[in-house]
PDB file of C-alpha atoms in Angstrom:
ATOM      1  CA  MET K   1       6.831  28.777 -19.915  1.00  0.00           C
ATOM      2  CA  PRO K   2       8.589  31.515 -17.359  1.00  0.00           C
ATOM      3  CA  THR K   3      10.717  30.618 -14.766  1.00  0.00           C
ATOM      4  CA  ASP K   4       8.550  33.101 -12.123  1.00  0.00           C
ATOM      5  CA  ASP K   5       5.622  31.374 -13.841  1.00  0.00           C
ATOM      6  CA  ILE K   6       6.861  27.604 -11.524  1.00  0.00           C
ATOM      7  CA  SER K   7       6.445  27.292  -8.267  1.00  0.00           C
ATOM      8  CA  PHE K   8       9.425  25.137  -6.568  1.00  0.00           C
ATOM      9  CA  THR K   9       6.629  22.714  -5.803  1.00  0.00           C
ATOM     10  CA  ASP K  10       5.687  22.126  -9.385  1.00  0.00           C
ATOM     11  CA  PHE K  11      10.071  22.253 -10.261  1.00  0.00           C
ATOM     12  CA  ILE K  12       9.702  18.850  -7.704  1.00  0.00           C
ATOM     13  CA  ALA K  13       7.635  17.085  -8.844  1.00  0.00           C
ATOM     14  CA  SER K  14       9.228  17.307 -12.724  1.00  0.00           C
ATOM     15  CA  SER K  15      12.955  17.086 -10.578  1.00  0.00           C
ATOM     16  CA  ILE K  16      10.580  13.233  -9.152  1.00  0.00           C
ATOM     17  CA  HIS K  17       9.566  12.057 -11.969  1.00  0.00           C
ATOM     18  CA  ASP K  18      13.004  12.059 -14.213  1.00  0.00           C
ATOM     19  CA  MET K  19      14.363   9.996 -11.443  1.00  0.00           C
ATOM     20  CA  LYS K  20      12.180   8.367 -11.067  1.00  0.00           C
ATOM     21  CA  ASN K  21      11.960   6.854 -15.042  1.00  0.00           C
ATOM     22  CA  SER K  22      15.567   6.733 -14.631  1.00  0.00           C
ATOM     23  CA  LEU K  23      15.609   4.759 -11.664  1.00  0.00           C
ATOM     24  CA  ASN K  24      12.790   2.139 -13.531  1.00  0.00           C
ATOM     25  CA  ILE K  25      15.149   1.472 -15.560  1.00  0.00           C
ATOM     26  CA  GLN K  26      18.432   0.785 -13.856  1.00  0.00           C
ATOM     27  CA  VAL K  27      15.051  -1.431 -11.420  1.00  0.00           C
ATOM     28  CA  ASN K  28      15.155  -3.992 -14.772  1.00  0.00           C
ATOM     29  CA  GLY K  29      19.209  -3.806 -15.407  1.00  0.00           C
ATOM     30  CA  LEU K  30      19.148  -5.209 -12.012  1.00  0.00           C
ATOM     31  CA  GLU K  31      16.266  -7.512 -12.697  1.00  0.00           C
ATOM     32  CA  SER K  32      18.193  -8.928 -15.874  1.00  0.00           C
ATOM     33  CA  ILE K  33      21.623  -9.281 -14.192  1.00  0.00           C
ATOM     34  CA  ALA K  34      19.778 -11.593 -11.976  1.00  0.00           C
ATOM     35  CA  THR K  35      17.666 -13.375 -14.151  1.00  0.00           C
ATOM     36  CA  ALA K  36      20.771 -14.155 -15.337  1.00  0.00           C
ATOM     37  CA  CYS K  37      22.471 -15.093 -12.244  1.00  0.00           C
ATOM     38  CA  ARG K  38      20.198 -17.473 -12.118  1.00  0.00           C
ATOM     39  CA  ALA K  39      20.518 -19.215 -15.086  1.00  0.00           C
ATOM     40  CA  ARG K  40      23.597 -19.531 -14.042  1.00  0.00           C
ATOM     41  CA  LEU K  41      22.902 -20.295 -10.827  1.00  0.00           C
ATOM     42  CA  ASP K  42      25.583 -17.803  -9.197  1.00  0.00           C
ATOM     43  CA  ASN K  43      24.289 -17.377  -5.195  1.00  0.00           C
ATOM     44  CA  GLU K  44      26.924 -15.538  -4.094  1.00  0.00           C
ATOM     45  CA  THR K  45      26.461 -12.149  -6.787  1.00  0.00           C
ATOM     46  CA  LEU K  46      22.144 -13.048  -6.076  1.00  0.00           C
ATOM     47  CA  ALA K  47      22.825 -12.598  -2.944  1.00  0.00           C
ATOM     48  CA  THR K  48      24.528  -9.492  -2.702  1.00  0.00           C
ATOM     49  CA  LEU K  49      22.018  -8.393  -5.524  1.00  0.00           C
ATOM     50  CA  GLY K  50      18.750  -9.137  -2.945  1.00  0.00           C
ATOM     51  CA  PRO K  51      18.987  -5.988  -0.990  1.00  0.00           C
ATOM     52  CA  ILE K  52      20.120  -3.485  -3.465  1.00  0.00           C
ATOM     53  CA  ILE K  53      17.198  -4.766  -6.119  1.00  0.00           C
ATOM     54  CA  HIS K  54      14.732  -4.385  -2.845  1.00  0.00           C
ATOM     55  CA  GLU K  55      16.115  -0.974  -2.748  1.00  0.00           C
ATOM     56  CA  ALA K  56      15.692   0.683  -5.434  1.00  0.00           C
ATOM     57  CA  HIS K  57      11.832  -0.640  -5.603  1.00  0.00           C
ATOM     58  CA  ARG K  58      11.374   1.036  -2.737  1.00  0.00           C
ATOM     59  CA  MET K  59      13.334   4.597  -3.954  1.00  0.00           C
ATOM     60  CA  ASN K  60      10.553   3.949  -6.861  1.00  0.00           C
ATOM     61  CA  ALA K  61       7.870   2.866  -4.716  1.00  0.00           C
ATOM     62  CA  ASN K  62       8.236   6.263  -2.851  1.00  0.00           C
ATOM     63  CA  LEU K  63       8.382   8.780  -5.670  1.00  0.00           C
ATOM     64  CA  ILE K  64       5.713   7.135  -7.372  1.00  0.00           C
ATOM     65  CA  GLN K  65       3.739   7.999  -3.663  1.00  0.00           C
ATOM     66  CA  LEU K  66       5.408  11.506  -3.375  1.00  0.00           C
ATOM     67  CA  LEU K  67       3.737  12.832  -6.740  1.00  0.00           C
ATOM     68  CA  SER K  68       0.501  11.646  -6.410  1.00  0.00           C
ATOM     69  CA  LEU K  69       0.246  13.203  -3.561  1.00  0.00           C
ATOM     70  CA  TYR K  70       1.291  15.881  -5.739  1.00  0.00           C
ATOM     71  CA  LYS K  71      -1.563  15.595  -7.283  1.00  0.00           C
ATOM     72  CA  LEU K  72      -4.023  15.010  -5.014  1.00  0.00           C
ATOM     73  CA  GLY K  73      -2.353  18.163  -3.408  1.00  0.00           C
ATOM     74  CA  LYS K  74      -3.252  20.029  -6.406  1.00  0.00           C
ATOM     75  CA  SER K  75      -6.601  18.215  -7.332  1.00  0.00           C
ATOM     76  CA  ILE K  76      -5.420  16.291 -10.856  1.00  0.00           C
ATOM     77  CA  TYR K  77      -5.198  13.187  -9.755  1.00  0.00           C
ATOM     78  CA  PRO K  78      -7.419  10.775 -12.203  1.00  0.00           C
ATOM     79  CA  THR K  79      -9.144   9.388  -8.791  1.00  0.00           C
ATOM     80  CA  ASP K  80     -10.995   5.654 -10.627  1.00  0.00           C
ATOM     81  CA  ILE K  81     -13.215   4.601  -8.109  1.00  0.00           C
ATOM     82  CA  ALA K  82     -14.339   1.005  -9.229  1.00  0.00           C
ATOM     83  CA  GLU K  83     -15.468  -2.528  -8.519  1.00  0.00           C
ATOM     84  CA  GLN K  84     -12.207  -4.663  -8.454  1.00  0.00           C
ATOM     85  CA  SER K  85     -11.546  -7.663  -8.456  1.00  0.00           C
ATOM     86  CA  VAL K  86      -9.362  -7.962  -4.673  1.00  0.00           C
ATOM     87  CA  ALA K  87      -7.325 -10.856  -5.637  1.00  0.00           C
ATOM     88  CA  GLU K  88      -6.486 -10.258  -7.987  1.00  0.00           C
ATOM     89  CA  VAL K  89      -5.398  -6.544  -6.911  1.00  0.00           C
ATOM     90  CA  ILE K  90      -3.173  -8.811  -4.155  1.00  0.00           C
ATOM     91  CA  HIS K  91      -1.931 -11.040  -6.858  1.00  0.00           C
ATOM     92  CA  GLU K  92      -0.023  -7.751  -9.550  1.00  0.00           C
ATOM     93  CA  ALA K  93       1.082  -6.160  -5.937  1.00  0.00           C
ATOM     94  CA  LEU K  94       3.114  -9.757  -4.969  1.00  0.00           C
ATOM     95  CA  LEU K  95       3.691 -10.004  -8.371  1.00  0.00           C
ATOM     96  CA  HIS K  96       5.711  -7.039  -8.520  1.00  0.00           C
ATOM     97  CA  ASN K  97       7.474  -7.814  -4.986  1.00  0.00           C
ATOM     98  CA  ARG K  98       8.381 -11.415  -6.475  1.00  0.00           C
ATOM     99  CA  SER K  99      12.115 -11.739  -6.999  1.00  0.00           C
ATOM    100  CA  VAL K 100      13.546  -9.875  -3.764  1.00  0.00           C
ATOM    101  CA  MET K 101      10.978 -11.784  -2.226  1.00  0.00           C
ATOM    102  CA  GLN K 102      12.223 -14.993  -3.169  1.00  0.00           C
ATOM    103  CA  PHE K 103      15.883 -13.665  -2.895  1.00  0.00           C
ATOM    104  CA  LYS K 104      14.902 -13.282   1.623  1.00  0.00           C
ATOM    105  CA  GLY K 105      13.052 -17.125   1.013  1.00  0.00           C
ATOM    106  CA  ILE K 106       9.769 -15.071   2.091  1.00  0.00           C
ATOM    107  CA  THR K 107       6.857 -17.344   2.122  1.00  0.00           C
ATOM    108  CA  ILE K 108       3.873 -15.500   0.916  1.00  0.00           C
ATOM    109  CA  GLU K 109      -0.258 -16.449   2.620  1.00  0.00           C
ATOM    110  CA  VAL K 110      -3.071 -15.552   1.090  1.00  0.00           C
ATOM    111  CA  ASP K 111      -5.909 -14.498   2.206  1.00  0.00           C
ATOM    112  CA  CYS K 112      -8.499 -13.550  -0.107  1.00  0.00           C
ATOM    113  CA  ASP K 113     -11.517 -15.313  -2.361  1.00  0.00           C
ATOM    114  CA  ALA K 114     -11.855 -15.206  -5.385  1.00  0.00           C
ATOM    115  CA  GLY K 115     -15.786 -14.489  -5.006  1.00  0.00           C
ATOM    116  CA  CYS K 116     -14.357 -10.473  -3.116  1.00  0.00           C
ATOM    117  CA  TYR K 117     -15.006  -7.440  -4.915  1.00  0.00           C
ATOM    118  CA  TRP K 118     -15.481  -3.795  -3.152  1.00  0.00           C
ATOM    119  CA  TYR K 119     -14.557  -0.550  -4.934  1.00  0.00           C
ATOM    120  CA  PHE K 120     -11.345   1.708  -4.540  1.00  0.00           C
ATOM    121  CA  ASP K 121      -9.487   3.422  -6.423  1.00  0.00           C
ATOM    122  CA  ARG K 122      -7.262   0.473  -8.129  1.00  0.00           C
ATOM    123  CA  ASP K 123      -3.782   1.928  -8.669  1.00  0.00           C
ATOM    124  CA  LEU K 124      -3.575   3.576  -4.918  1.00  0.00           C
ATOM    125  CA  VAL K 125      -4.577   1.002  -3.616  1.00  0.00           C
ATOM    126  CA  THR K 126      -2.527  -1.180  -5.026  1.00  0.00           C
ATOM    127  CA  GLY K 127       0.498   1.886  -3.906  1.00  0.00           C
ATOM    128  CA  ILE K 128      -0.661   0.783  -0.729  1.00  0.00           C
ATOM    129  CA  LEU K 129      -0.424  -3.241  -0.615  1.00  0.00           C
ATOM    130  CA  LEU K 130       3.345  -1.324  -1.948  1.00  0.00           C
ATOM    131  CA  ASN K 131       4.313   0.093   0.744  1.00  0.00           C
ATOM    132  CA  ALA K 132       2.983  -3.003   3.206  1.00  0.00           C
ATOM    133  CA  LEU K 133       4.936  -5.785   2.284  1.00  0.00           C
ATOM    134  CA  ASN K 134       7.935  -2.513   1.076  1.00  0.00           C
ATOM    135  CA  ASN K 135       7.221  -2.554   5.079  1.00  0.00           C
ATOM    136  CA  ALA K 136       7.009  -6.219   6.400  1.00  0.00           C
ATOM    137  CA  TYR K 137       9.837  -7.101   4.174  1.00  0.00           C
ATOM    138  CA  SER K 138      12.523  -5.523   5.802  1.00  0.00           C
ATOM    139  CA  TYR K 139      10.589  -6.087   8.994  1.00  0.00           C
ATOM    140  CA  THR K 140      10.098 -10.488   8.453  1.00  0.00           C
ATOM    141  CA  SER K 141      11.768 -13.520   9.679  1.00  0.00           C
ATOM    142  CA  ASP K 142      10.432 -15.834   6.562  1.00  0.00           C
ATOM    143  CA  LYS K 143       6.616 -14.671   6.317  1.00  0.00           C
ATOM    144  CA  ILE K 144       4.817 -12.277   5.556  1.00  0.00           C
ATOM    145  CA  ARG K 145       0.147 -12.551   4.679  1.00  0.00           C
ATOM    146  CA  ILE K 146      -2.347 -11.154   3.299  1.00  0.00           C
ATOM    147  CA  ALA K 147      -5.645 -11.294   4.384  1.00  0.00           C
ATOM    148  CA  ALA K 148      -9.039  -9.735   2.782  1.00  0.00           C
ATOM    149  CA  SER K 149     -12.511 -11.022   4.014  1.00  0.00           C
ATOM    150  CA  GLU K 150     -15.399  -8.351   4.383  1.00  0.00           C
ATOM    151  CA  ALA K 151     -17.740  -7.550   7.028  1.00  0.00           C
ATOM    152  CA  ASP K 152     -20.375  -4.723   8.458  1.00  0.00           C
ATOM    153  CA  GLY K 153     -19.976  -2.792   4.868  1.00  0.00           C
ATOM    154  CA  TRP K 154     -15.622  -3.297   5.684  1.00  0.00           C
ATOM    155  CA  LEU K 155     -13.310  -3.901   3.254  1.00  0.00           C
ATOM    156  CA  GLU K 156     -10.352  -4.623   5.158  1.00  0.00           C
ATOM    157  CA  LEU K 157      -6.713  -5.658   3.907  1.00  0.00           C
ATOM    158  CA  ARG K 158      -4.192  -7.064   6.495  1.00  0.00           C
ATOM    159  CA  VAL K 159      -0.460  -7.434   6.056  1.00  0.00           C
ATOM    160  CA  GLU K 160       0.551  -9.311   8.251  1.00  0.00           C
ATOM    161  CA  ASP K 161       4.560 -10.721   9.369  1.00  0.00           C
ATOM    162  CA  ASN K 162       6.995 -12.238  11.851  1.00  0.00           C
ATOM    163  CA  GLY K 163       8.666 -10.583  13.248  1.00  0.00           C
ATOM    164  CA  ARG K 164       9.455  -8.171  16.421  1.00  0.00           C
ATOM    165  CA  GLY K 165       6.696  -5.888  15.626  1.00  0.00           C
ATOM    166  CA  TYR K 166       6.262  -2.587  16.115  1.00  0.00           C
ATOM    167  CA  PRO K 167       7.624  -1.302  19.225  1.00  0.00           C
ATOM    168  CA  PRO K 168       5.349  -0.203  21.634  1.00  0.00           C
ATOM    169  CA  SER K 169       5.690   3.224  22.119  1.00  0.00           C
ATOM    170  CA  MET K 170       4.756   4.044  18.268  1.00  0.00           C
ATOM    171  CA  LEU K 171       2.199   1.943  18.997  1.00  0.00           C
ATOM    172  CA  GLN K 172       1.819   3.999  22.418  1.00  0.00           C
ATOM    173  CA  GLU K 173       2.307   7.446  20.759  1.00  0.00           C
ATOM    174  CA  GLY K 174      -0.513   7.910  17.968  1.00  0.00           C
ATOM    175  CA  GLY K 175       0.484   4.605  16.157  1.00  0.00           C
ATOM    176  CA  VAL K 176       0.085   5.170  12.314  1.00  0.00           C
ATOM    177  CA  GLU K 177       0.238   9.403  13.309  1.00  0.00           C
ATOM    178  CA  ALA K 178       3.608   8.679  15.414  1.00  0.00           C
ATOM    179  CA  SER K 179       4.446   7.007  12.346  1.00  0.00           C
ATOM    180  CA  LYS K 180       4.248   9.610  10.228  1.00  0.00           C
ATOM    181  CA  SER K 181       7.179  11.778  11.253  1.00  0.00           C
ATOM    182  CA  VAL K 182      10.749  12.346  10.060  1.00  0.00           C
ATOM    183  CA  ASN K 183      13.266  10.385  12.907  1.00  0.00           C
ATOM    184  CA  PHE K 184      16.846  11.423  11.423  1.00  0.00           C
ATOM    185  CA  SER K 185      18.483   8.172  14.624  1.00  0.00           C
ATOM    186  CA  SER K 186      16.960   5.499  12.143  1.00  0.00           C
ATOM    187  CA  GLY K 187      16.814   7.491   8.144  1.00  0.00           C
ATOM    188  CA  SER K 188      12.159   7.712   8.527  1.00  0.00           C
ATOM    189  CA  THR K 189      10.816   9.138   7.213  1.00  0.00           C
ATOM    190  CA  GLY K 190       6.913   8.631   7.745  1.00  0.00           C
ATOM    191  CA  LEU K 191       6.203   8.512   4.265  1.00  0.00           C
ATOM    192  CA  GLY K 192       4.502   5.538   3.540  1.00  0.00           C
ATOM    193  CA  PHE K 193       2.528   6.167   6.102  1.00  0.00           C
ATOM    194  CA  TYR K 194       1.500   9.005   4.938  1.00  0.00           C
ATOM    195  CA  PHE K 195       0.728   8.145   1.468  1.00  0.00           C
ATOM    196  CA  SER K 196      -1.540   5.092   2.793  1.00  0.00           C
ATOM    197  CA  SER K 197      -3.353   6.540   5.377  1.00  0.00           C
ATOM    198  CA  ARG K 198      -3.406   9.653   2.989  1.00  0.00           C
ATOM    199  CA  VAL K 199      -4.791   7.035   0.720  1.00  0.00           C
ATOM    200  CA  ALA K 200      -7.356   4.818   2.602  1.00  0.00           C
ATOM    201  CA  GLN K 201      -9.210   8.947   3.895  1.00  0.00           C
ATOM    202  CA  MET K 202      -9.905   9.549   0.370  1.00  0.00           C
ATOM    203  CA  HIS K 203     -12.058   6.462  -0.095  1.00  0.00           C
ATOM    204  CA  LYS K 204     -15.518   7.151   1.153  1.00  0.00           C
ATOM    205  CA  ASN K 205     -18.668   6.501   1.888  1.00  0.00           C
ATOM    206  CA  GLY K 206     -21.375   8.550   2.959  1.00  0.00           C
ATOM    207  CA  ALA K 207     -19.857   8.967   6.698  1.00  0.00           C
ATOM    208  CA  ARG K 208     -18.242   6.679   6.973  1.00  0.00           C
ATOM    209  CA  GLN K 209     -14.886   6.704   6.136  1.00  0.00           C
ATOM    210  CA  GLY K 210     -11.079   4.533   4.891  1.00  0.00           C
ATOM    211  CA  SER K 211      -8.294   4.178   7.739  1.00  0.00           C
ATOM    212  CA  LEU K 212      -5.336   2.565   8.138  1.00  0.00           C
ATOM    213  CA  THR K 213      -4.468   0.767  11.533  1.00  0.00           C
ATOM    214  CA  ILE K 214      -1.231  -0.712  13.296  1.00  0.00           C
ATOM    215  CA  GLU K 215      -1.155  -3.274  15.095  1.00  0.00           C
ATOM    216  CA  ASN K 216       0.936  -6.080  16.463  1.00  0.00           C
ATOM    217  CA  GLY K 217      -0.555 -10.656  16.882  1.00  0.00           C
ATOM    218  CA  GLY K 218      -2.083 -11.287  13.375  1.00  0.00           C
ATOM    219  CA  ALA K 219      -2.187 -15.082  12.314  1.00  0.00           C
ATOM    220  CA  TYR K 220       2.216 -14.666  13.103  1.00  0.00           C
ATOM    221  CA  GLY K 221       1.844 -12.414  16.385  1.00  0.00           C
ATOM    222  CA  GLY K 222       4.687  -9.612  14.550  1.00  0.00           C
ATOM    223  CA  GLY K 223       3.417  -6.538  12.377  1.00  0.00           C
ATOM    224  CA  CYS K 224      -0.473  -5.540  11.171  1.00  0.00           C
ATOM    225  CA  PHE K 225      -0.875  -2.903   8.228  1.00  0.00           C
ATOM    226  CA  VAL K 226      -4.075  -2.867   8.796  1.00  0.00           C
ATOM    227  CA  VAL K 227      -6.259  -0.731   5.955  1.00  0.00           C
ATOM    228  CA  ARG K 228     -10.293  -0.352   6.260  1.00  0.00           C
ATOM    229  CA  LEU K 229     -12.052   0.715   3.556  1.00  0.00           C
ATOM    230  CA  PRO K 230     -16.135   1.747   3.013  1.00  0.00           C
TER     231      PRO K 230
END
């Protein structure tokens, strides 16, 4: 294909794909080192590896989110809305984050009925949960709760922590919309909130549309990441 036919966004997407594959190899290597350290009870090295592996997982999730948004924008994402076991999707997301949660000594509570099923895109909603867990990991003291419930034709997914919660300025200035903006002082790009909000909104049932909100409170009194799907 002639170079002139390749758009800048296509070039960036291709580069992100290559970076993601390379990062996956590095993450697998770090996980192997962590397993070896665990076997020989090398807690000092494990404590150093924990934050590094978390950041590697977070960056990998960010790259996947960027690729997904690119495909959604190009209308080439193979969206697959089907009936899913909510408990299984939560389990998969937790399994992906198990090692980093163990490094920090975080206790996970799951409140989801085994018979809870809903229609949604499994991969995209798993991406939302991974984003919410990464966010909670950064701000919790030592507890995270994932809850799923059905009410009035909606599925509500909540990821709560026992940290200090979202700052009043974020909650007063548009909540999720404010979180999507770039903050140069903190280094936040708002990518995770944008991805999660976009995915929630693409789930529709008649006139109803999915949504993402943030609040403080919940079972632990900290930050709450709340997704509602029709």
